[in-house]
CSV table of C-alpha atoms and ligand atoms in Angstrom, one decimal:
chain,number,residue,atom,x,y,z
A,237,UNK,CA,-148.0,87.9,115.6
A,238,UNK,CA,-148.8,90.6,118.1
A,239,UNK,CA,-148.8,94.4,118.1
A,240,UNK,CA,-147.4,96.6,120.3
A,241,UNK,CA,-147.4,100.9,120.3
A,242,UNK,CA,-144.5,102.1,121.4
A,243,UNK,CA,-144.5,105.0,124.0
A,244,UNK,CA,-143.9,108.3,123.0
A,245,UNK,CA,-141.6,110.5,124.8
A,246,UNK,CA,-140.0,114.0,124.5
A,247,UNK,CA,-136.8,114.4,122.7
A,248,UNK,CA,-134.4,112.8,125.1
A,249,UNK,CA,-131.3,115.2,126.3
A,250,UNK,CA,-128.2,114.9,124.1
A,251,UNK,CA,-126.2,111.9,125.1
A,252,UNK,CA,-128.9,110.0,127.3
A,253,UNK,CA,-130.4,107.6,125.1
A,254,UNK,CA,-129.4,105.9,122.4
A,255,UNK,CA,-131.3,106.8,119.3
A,256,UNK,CA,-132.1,105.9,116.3
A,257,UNK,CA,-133.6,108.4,113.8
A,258,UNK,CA,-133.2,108.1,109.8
A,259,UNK,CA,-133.0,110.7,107.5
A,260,UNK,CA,-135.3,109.1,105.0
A,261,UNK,CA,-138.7,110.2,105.4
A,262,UNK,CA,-141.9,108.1,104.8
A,263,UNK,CA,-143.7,105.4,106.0
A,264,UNK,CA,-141.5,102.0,106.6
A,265,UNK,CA,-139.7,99.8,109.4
A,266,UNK,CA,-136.1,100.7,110.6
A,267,UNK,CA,-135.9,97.4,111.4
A,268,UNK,CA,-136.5,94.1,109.9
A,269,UNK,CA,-136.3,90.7,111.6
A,270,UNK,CA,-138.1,87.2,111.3
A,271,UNK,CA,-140.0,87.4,114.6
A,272,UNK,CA,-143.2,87.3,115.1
A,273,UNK,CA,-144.0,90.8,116.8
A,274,UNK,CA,-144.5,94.6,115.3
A,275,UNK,CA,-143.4,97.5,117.3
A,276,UNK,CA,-145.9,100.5,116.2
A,277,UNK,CA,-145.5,104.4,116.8
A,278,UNK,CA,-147.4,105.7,119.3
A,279,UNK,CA,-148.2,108.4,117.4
A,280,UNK,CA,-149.0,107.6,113.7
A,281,UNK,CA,-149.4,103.6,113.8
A,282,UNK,CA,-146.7,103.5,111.7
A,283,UNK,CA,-144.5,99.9,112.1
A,284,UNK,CA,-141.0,100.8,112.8
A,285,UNK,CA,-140.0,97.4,113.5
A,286,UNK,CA,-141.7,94.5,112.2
A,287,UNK,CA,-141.0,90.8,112.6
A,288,UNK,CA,-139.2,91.3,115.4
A,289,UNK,CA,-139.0,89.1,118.8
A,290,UNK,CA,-140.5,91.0,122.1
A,291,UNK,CA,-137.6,91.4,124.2
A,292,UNK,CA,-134.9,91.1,121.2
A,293,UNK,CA,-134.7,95.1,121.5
A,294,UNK,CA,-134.7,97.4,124.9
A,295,UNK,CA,-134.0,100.5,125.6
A,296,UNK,CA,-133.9,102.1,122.6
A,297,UNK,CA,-135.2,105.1,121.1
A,298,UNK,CA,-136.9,105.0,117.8
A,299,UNK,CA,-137.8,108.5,115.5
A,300,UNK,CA,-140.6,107.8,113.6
A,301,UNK,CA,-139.6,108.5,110.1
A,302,UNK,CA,-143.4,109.6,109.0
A,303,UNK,CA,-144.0,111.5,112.2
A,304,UNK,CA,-140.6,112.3,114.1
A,305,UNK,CA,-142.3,111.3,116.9
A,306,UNK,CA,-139.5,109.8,119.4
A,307,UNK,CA,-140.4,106.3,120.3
A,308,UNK,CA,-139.2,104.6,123.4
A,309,UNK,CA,-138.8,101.0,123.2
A,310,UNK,CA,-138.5,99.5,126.6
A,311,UNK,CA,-138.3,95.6,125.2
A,312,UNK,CA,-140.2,93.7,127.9
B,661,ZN,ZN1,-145.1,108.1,113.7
């Protein structure tokens, strides 16, 4: 099991990134998977996606739901 902080990045421009951002608020994962890794906001420490595999999700831009901090996910 190993964590990793995501980087934290301005808001990318409309249509450039695929993003994922949740309208509930609070602290929890968007994602859940039986890896072994956690993906952390860079910001709060938050886990946005726990037990996931490293490399299982790239390029992809998370929004914290406890900070709104945008998260990029690079994967490898
Ligand atoms: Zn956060």
């Amino acid at each position: 099991m190993s964590d990793y902080s995501m980087e934290i990045i301005p808001k990318p421009e409309e249509g450039t990134a695929a993003v994922l951002k949740f309208n509930k608020k609070g602290k929890f994962a968007i994602i859940k998977g039986n890896g072994s890794d956690n993906y952390l906001c860079g910001a709060c420490g938050n886990i946005i996606c726990q037990n996931v595999n490293r490399g299982q999700i790239i390029n992809l831009v998370f929004v914290c739901p406890n900070c709104d901090s945008y998260n990029f996910l690079k994967g490898t």
